[in-house]
Coordinates of N, CA and C in Angstrom, one line a residue:
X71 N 0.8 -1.2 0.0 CA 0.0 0.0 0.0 C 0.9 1.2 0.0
X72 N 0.4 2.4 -0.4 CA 1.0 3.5 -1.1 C 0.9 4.6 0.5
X73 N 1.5 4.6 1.4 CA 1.1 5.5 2.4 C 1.0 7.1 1.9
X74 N 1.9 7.6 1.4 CA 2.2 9.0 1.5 C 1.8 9.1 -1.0
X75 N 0.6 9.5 -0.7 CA 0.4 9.9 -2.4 C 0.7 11.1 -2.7
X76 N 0.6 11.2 -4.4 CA 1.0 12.2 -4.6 C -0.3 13.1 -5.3
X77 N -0.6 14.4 -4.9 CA -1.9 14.6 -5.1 C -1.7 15.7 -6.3
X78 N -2.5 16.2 -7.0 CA -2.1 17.9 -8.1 C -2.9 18.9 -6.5
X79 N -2.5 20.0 -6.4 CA -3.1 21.2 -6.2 C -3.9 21.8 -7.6
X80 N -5.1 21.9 -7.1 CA -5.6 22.4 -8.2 C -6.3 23.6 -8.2
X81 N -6.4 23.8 -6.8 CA -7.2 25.9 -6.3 C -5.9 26.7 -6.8
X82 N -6.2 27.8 -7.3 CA -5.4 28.4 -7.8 C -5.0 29.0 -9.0
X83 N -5.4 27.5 -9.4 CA -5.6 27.1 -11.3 C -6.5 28.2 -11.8
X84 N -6.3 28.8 -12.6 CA -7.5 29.3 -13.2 C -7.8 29.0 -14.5
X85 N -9.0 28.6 -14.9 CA -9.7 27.2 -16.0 C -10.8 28.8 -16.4
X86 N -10.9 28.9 -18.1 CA -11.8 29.4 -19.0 C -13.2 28.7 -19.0
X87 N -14.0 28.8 -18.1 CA -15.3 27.9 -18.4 C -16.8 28.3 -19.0
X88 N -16.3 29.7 -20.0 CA -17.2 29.9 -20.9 C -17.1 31.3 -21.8
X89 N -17.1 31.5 -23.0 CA -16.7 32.6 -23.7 C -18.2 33.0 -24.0
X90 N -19.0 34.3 -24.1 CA -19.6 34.5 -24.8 C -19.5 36.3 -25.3
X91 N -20.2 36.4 -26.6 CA -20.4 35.3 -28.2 C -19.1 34.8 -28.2
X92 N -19.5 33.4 -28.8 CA -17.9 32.6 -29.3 C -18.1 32.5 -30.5
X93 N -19.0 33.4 -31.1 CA -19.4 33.4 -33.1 C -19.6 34.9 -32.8
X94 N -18.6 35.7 -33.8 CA -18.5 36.8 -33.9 C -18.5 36.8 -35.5
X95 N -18.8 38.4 -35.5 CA -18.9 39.0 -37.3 C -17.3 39.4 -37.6
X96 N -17.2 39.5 -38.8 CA -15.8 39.8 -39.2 C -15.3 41.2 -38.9
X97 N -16.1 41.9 -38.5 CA -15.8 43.4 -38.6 C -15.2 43.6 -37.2
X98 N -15.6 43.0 -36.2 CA -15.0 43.0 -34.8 C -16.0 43.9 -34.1
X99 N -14.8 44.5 -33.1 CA -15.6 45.4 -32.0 C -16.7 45.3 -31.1
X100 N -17.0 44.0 -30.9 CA -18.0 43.2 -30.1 C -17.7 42.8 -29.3
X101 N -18.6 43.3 -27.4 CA -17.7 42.8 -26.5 C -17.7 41.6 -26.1
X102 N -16.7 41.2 -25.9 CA -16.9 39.8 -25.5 C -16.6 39.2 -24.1
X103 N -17.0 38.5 -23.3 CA -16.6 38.1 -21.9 C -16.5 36.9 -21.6
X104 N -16.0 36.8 -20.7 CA -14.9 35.2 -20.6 C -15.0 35.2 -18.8
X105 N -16.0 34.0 -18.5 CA -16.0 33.3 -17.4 C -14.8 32.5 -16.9
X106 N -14.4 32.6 -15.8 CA -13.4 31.7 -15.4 C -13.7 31.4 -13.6
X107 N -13.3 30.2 -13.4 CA -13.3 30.0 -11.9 C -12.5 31.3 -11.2
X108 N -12.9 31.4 -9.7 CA -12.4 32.4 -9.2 C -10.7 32.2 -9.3
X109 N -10.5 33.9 -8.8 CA -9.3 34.1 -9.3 C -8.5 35.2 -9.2
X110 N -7.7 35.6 -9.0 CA -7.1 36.8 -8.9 C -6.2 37.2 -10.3
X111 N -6.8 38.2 -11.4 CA -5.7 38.6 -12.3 C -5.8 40.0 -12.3
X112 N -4.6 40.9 -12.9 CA -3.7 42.0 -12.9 C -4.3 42.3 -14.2
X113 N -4.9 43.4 -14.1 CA -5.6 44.0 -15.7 C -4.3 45.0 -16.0
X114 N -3.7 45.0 -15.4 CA -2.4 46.1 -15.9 C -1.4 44.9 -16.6
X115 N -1.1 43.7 -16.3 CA -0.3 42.9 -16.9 C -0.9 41.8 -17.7
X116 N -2.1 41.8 -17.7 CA -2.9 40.9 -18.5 C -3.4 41.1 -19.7
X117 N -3.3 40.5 -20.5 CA -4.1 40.7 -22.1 C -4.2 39.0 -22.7
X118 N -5.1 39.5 -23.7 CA -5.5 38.0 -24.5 C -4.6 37.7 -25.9
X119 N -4.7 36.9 -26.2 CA -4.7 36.6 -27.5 C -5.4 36.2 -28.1
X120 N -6.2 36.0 -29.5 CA -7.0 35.6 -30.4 C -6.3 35.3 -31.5
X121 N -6.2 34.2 -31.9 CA -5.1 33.8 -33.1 C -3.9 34.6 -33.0
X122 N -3.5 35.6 -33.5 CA -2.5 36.0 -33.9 C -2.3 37.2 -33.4
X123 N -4.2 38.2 -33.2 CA -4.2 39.5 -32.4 C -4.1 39.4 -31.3
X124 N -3.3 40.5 -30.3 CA -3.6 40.8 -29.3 C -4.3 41.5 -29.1
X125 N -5.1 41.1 -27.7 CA -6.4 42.2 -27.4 C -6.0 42.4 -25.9
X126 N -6.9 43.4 -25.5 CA -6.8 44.5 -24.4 C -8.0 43.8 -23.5
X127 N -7.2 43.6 -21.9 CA -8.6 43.0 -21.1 C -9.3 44.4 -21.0
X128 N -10.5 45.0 -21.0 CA -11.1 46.1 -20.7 C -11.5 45.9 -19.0
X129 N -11.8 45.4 -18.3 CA -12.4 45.1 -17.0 C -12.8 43.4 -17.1
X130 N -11.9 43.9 -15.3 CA -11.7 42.6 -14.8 C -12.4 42.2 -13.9
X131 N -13.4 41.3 -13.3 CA -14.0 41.0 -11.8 C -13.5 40.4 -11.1
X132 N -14.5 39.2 -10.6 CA -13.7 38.3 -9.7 C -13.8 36.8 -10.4
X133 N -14.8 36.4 -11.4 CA -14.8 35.4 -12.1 C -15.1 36.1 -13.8
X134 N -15.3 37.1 -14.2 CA -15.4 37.2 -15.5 C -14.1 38.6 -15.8
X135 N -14.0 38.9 -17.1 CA -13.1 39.6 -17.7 C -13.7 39.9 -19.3
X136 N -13.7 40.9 -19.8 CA -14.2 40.9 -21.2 C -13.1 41.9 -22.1
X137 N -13.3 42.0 -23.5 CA -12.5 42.3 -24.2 C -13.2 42.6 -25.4
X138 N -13.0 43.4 -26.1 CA -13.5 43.6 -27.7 C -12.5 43.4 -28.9
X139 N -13.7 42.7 -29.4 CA -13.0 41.8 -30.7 C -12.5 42.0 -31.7
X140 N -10.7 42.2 -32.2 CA -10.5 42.7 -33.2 C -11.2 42.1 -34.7
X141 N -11.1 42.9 -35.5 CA -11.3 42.4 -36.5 C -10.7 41.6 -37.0
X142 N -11.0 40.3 -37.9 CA -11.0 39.0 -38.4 C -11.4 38.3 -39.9
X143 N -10.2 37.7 -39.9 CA -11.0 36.8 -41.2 C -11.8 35.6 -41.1
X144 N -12.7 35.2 -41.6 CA -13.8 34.3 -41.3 C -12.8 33.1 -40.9
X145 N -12.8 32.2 -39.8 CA -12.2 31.1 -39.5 C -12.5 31.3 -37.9
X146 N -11.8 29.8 -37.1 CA -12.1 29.5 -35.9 C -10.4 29.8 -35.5
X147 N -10.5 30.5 -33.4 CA -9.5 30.7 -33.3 C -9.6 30.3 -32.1
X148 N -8.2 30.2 -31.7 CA -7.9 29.9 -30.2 C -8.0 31.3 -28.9
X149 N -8.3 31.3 -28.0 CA -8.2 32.2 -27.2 C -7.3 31.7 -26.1
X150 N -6.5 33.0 -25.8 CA -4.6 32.3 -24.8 C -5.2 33.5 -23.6
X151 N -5.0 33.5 -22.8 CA -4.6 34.7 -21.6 C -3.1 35.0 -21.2
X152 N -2.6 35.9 -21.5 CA -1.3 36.5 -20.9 C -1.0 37.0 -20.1
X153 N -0.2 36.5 -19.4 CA 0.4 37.8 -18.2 C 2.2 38.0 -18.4
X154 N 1.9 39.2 -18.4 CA 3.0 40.0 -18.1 C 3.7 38.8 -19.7
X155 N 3.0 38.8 -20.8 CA 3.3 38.6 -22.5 C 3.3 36.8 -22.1
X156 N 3.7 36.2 -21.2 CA 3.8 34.7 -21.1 C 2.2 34.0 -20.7
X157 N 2.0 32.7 -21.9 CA 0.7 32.2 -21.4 C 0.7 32.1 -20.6
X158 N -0.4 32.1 -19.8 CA -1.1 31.6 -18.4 C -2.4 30.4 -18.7
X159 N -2.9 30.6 -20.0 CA -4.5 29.8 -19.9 C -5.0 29.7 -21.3
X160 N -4.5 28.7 -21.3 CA -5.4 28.1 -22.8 C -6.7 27.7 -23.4
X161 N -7.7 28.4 -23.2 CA -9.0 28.0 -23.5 C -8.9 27.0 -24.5
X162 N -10.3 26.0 -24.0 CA -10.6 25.2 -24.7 C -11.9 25.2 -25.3
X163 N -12.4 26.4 -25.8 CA -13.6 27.2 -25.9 C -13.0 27.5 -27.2
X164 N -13.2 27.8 -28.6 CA -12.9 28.3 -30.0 C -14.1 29.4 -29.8
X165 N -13.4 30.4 -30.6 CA -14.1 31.7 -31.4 C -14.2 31.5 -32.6
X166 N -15.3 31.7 -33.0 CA -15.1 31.2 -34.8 C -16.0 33.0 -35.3
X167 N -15.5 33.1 -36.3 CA -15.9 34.5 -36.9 C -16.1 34.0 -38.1
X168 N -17.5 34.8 -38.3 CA -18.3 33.9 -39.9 C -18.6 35.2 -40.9
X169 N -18.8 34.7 -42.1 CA -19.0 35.6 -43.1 C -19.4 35.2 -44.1
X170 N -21.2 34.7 -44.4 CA -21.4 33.7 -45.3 C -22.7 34.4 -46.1
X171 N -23.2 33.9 -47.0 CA -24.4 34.3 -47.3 C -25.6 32.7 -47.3
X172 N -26.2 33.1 -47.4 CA -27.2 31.8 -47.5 C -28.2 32.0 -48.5
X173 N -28.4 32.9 -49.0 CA -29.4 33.4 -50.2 C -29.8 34.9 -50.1
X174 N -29.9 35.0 -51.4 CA -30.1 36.5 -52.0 C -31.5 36.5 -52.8
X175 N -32.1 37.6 -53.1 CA -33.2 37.5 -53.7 C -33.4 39.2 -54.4
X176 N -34.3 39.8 -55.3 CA -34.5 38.4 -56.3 C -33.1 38.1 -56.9
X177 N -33.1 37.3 -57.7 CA -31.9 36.5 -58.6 C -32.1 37.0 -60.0
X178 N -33.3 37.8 -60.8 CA -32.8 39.1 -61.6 C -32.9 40.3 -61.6
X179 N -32.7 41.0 -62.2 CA -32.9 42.4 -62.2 C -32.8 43.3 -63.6
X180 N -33.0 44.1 -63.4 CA -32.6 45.4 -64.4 C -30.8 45.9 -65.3
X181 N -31.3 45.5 -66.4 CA -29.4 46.1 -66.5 C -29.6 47.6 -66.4
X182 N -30.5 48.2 -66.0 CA -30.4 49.3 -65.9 C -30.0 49.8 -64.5
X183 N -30.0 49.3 -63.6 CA -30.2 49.1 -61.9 C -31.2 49.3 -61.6
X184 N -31.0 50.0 -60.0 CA -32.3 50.3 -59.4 C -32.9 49.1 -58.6
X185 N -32.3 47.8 -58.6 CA -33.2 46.4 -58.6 C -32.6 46.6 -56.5
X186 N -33.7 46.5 -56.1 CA -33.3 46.5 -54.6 C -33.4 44.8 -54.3
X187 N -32.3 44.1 -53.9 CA -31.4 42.9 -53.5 C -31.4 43.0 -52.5
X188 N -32.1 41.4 -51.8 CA -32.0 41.4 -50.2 C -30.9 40.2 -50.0
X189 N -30.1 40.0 -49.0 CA -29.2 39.0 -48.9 C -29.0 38.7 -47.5
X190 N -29.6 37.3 -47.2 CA -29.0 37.1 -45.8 C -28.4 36.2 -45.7
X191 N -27.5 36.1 -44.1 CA -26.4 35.2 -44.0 C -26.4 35.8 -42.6
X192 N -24.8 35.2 -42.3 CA -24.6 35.7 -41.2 C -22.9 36.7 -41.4
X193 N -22.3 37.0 -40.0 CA -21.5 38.3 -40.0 C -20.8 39.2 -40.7
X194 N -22.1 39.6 -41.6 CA -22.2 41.3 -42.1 C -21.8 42.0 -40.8
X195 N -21.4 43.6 -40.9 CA -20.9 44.6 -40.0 C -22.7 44.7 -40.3
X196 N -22.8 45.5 -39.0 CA -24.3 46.0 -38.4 C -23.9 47.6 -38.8
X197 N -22.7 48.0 -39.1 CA -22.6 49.4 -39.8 C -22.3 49.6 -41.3
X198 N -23.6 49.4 -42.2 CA -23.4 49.6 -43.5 C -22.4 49.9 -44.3
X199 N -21.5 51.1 -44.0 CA -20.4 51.7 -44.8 C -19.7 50.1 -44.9
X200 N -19.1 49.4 -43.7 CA -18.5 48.7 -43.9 C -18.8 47.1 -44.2
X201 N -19.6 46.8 -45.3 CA -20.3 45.8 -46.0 C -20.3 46.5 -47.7
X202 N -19.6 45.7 -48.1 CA -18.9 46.2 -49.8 C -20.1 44.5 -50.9
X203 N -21.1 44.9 -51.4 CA -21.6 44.0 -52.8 C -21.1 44.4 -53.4
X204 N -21.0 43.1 -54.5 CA -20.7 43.3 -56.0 C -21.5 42.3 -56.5
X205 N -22.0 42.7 -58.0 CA -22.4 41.8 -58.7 C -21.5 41.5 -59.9
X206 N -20.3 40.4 -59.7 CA -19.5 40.6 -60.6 C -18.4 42.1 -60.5
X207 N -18.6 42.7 -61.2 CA -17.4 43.7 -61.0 C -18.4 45.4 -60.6
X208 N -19.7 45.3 -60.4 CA -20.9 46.3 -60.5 C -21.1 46.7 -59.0
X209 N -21.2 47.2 -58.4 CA -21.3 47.7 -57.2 C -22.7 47.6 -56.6
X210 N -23.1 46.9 -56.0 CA -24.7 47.2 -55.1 C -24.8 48.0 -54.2
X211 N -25.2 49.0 -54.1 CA -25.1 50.0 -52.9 C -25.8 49.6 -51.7
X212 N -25.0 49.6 -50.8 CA -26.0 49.3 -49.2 C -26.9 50.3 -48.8
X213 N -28.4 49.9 -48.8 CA -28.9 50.8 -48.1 C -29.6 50.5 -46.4
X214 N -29.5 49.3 -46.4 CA -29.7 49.3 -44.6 C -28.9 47.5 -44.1
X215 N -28.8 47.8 -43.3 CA -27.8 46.2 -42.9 C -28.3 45.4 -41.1
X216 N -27.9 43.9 -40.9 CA -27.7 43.9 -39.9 C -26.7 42.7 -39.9
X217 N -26.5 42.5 -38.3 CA -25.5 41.3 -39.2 C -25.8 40.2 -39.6
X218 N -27.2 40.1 -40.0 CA -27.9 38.4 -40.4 C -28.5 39.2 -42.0
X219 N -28.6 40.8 -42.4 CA -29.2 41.1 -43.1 C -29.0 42.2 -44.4
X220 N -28.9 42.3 -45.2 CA -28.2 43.2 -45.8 C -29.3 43.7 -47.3
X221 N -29.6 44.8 -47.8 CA -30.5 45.3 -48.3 C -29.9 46.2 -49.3
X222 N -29.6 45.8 -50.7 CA -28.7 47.0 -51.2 C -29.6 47.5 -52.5
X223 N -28.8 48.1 -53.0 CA -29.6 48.9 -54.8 C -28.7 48.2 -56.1
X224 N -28.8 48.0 -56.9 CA -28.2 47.3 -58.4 C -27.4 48.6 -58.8
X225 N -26.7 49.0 -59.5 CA -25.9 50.0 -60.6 C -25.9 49.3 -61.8
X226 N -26.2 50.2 -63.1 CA -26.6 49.5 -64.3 C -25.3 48.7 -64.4
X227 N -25.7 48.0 -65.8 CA -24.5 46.8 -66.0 C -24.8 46.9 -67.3
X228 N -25.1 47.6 -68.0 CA -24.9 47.9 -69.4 C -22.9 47.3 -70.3
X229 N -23.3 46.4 -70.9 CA -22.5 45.5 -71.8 C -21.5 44.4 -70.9
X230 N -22.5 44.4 -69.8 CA -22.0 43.3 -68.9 C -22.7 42.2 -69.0
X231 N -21.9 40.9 -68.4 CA -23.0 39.6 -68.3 C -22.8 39.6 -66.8
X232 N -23.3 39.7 -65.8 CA -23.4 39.2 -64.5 C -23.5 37.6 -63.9
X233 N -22.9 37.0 -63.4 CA -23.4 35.4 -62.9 C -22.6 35.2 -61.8
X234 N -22.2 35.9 -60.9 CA -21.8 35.6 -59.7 C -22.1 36.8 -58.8
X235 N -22.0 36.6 -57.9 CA -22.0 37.4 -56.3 C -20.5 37.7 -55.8
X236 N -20.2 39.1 -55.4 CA -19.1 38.9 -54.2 C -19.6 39.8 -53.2
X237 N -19.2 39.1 -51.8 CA -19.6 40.0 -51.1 C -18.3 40.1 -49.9
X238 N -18.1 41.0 -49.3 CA -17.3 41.2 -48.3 C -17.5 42.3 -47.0
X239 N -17.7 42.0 -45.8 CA -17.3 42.9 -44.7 C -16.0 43.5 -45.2
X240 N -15.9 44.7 -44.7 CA -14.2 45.5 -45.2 C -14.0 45.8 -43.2
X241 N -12.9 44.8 -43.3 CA -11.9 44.6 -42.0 C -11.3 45.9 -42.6
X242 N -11.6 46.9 -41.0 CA -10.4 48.3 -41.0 C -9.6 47.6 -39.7
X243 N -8.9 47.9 -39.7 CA -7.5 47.7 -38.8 C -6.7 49.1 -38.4

């Protein structure tokens, strides 16, 4: 028999046990906040990581901390906690940042423009300026947005053939 074991200390530890949103839009600037068992951290030597950006803790409590979300390209990321630049806490929680469409309507229009195009999906910016359509190489003008919703105007297309979509949030940095 084993008299004297060997045990982990595990108070102390501090464990990520919930991010919310962990589906953010591409455009960023969304706050986000991050549960953890209690804990003591240093908002003066603390900051996050998200893939590759570093972000800023904004306020810290006694089990949560939040931060706003740089801007991103559509994909899933890791979230790290730092102190004083060295990990401390590796979430096991993913952030995924989306930018998709799922249908547009209608599907013709005018070569003249004018044709008002509805298109939803998910993380469009919820501030118009920065949500760029094209139809092909023809610009659709945004007239109202959200981030599941996007509502634009046609620009003629006179000696064009149109047959694809592009759409993009415009990441400022």
């Amino acid at each position: 028999t084993l008299t004297n074991q060997f045990t982990y200390r595990v108070s102390g530890v501090l464990i990520i046990s919930e991010i919310t949103p962990n589906i953010l839009g591409v455009q960023g600037n969304e706050l986000v906040k991050v549960n953890f068992n209690s804990g003591s951290l240093n908002s003066k030597s603390t900051r996050g990581k998200l893939g590759d950006q570093t972000v800023n803790i904004d306020s810290i409590g006694e089990d949560q901390f939040s931060f706003l979300s740089p801007p991103m390209k559509p994909g899933i990321y890791e979230f790290v906690l730092l102190f004083n630049e060295s990990e401390i806490v590796k979430s096991t929680i993913a952030i995924e940042y989306r930018l998709f469409v799922t249908s547009f309507s209608p599907q013709l229009g005018s070569i003249r423009g004018g044709t008002v195009v509805e298109l939803n999906g998910d993380g469009f910016s919820p501030q118009c300026s920065q949500n760029e359509i094209k139809f092909g190489t023809k610009v659709c003008s945004v007239l109202k947005c959200t981030k599941q919703w996007i509502q634009c105007q046609t620009s003629d297309a006179y000696g064009t053939y149109v047959d694809f979509l592009i759409i993009r949030s415009l990441i400022k940095k």
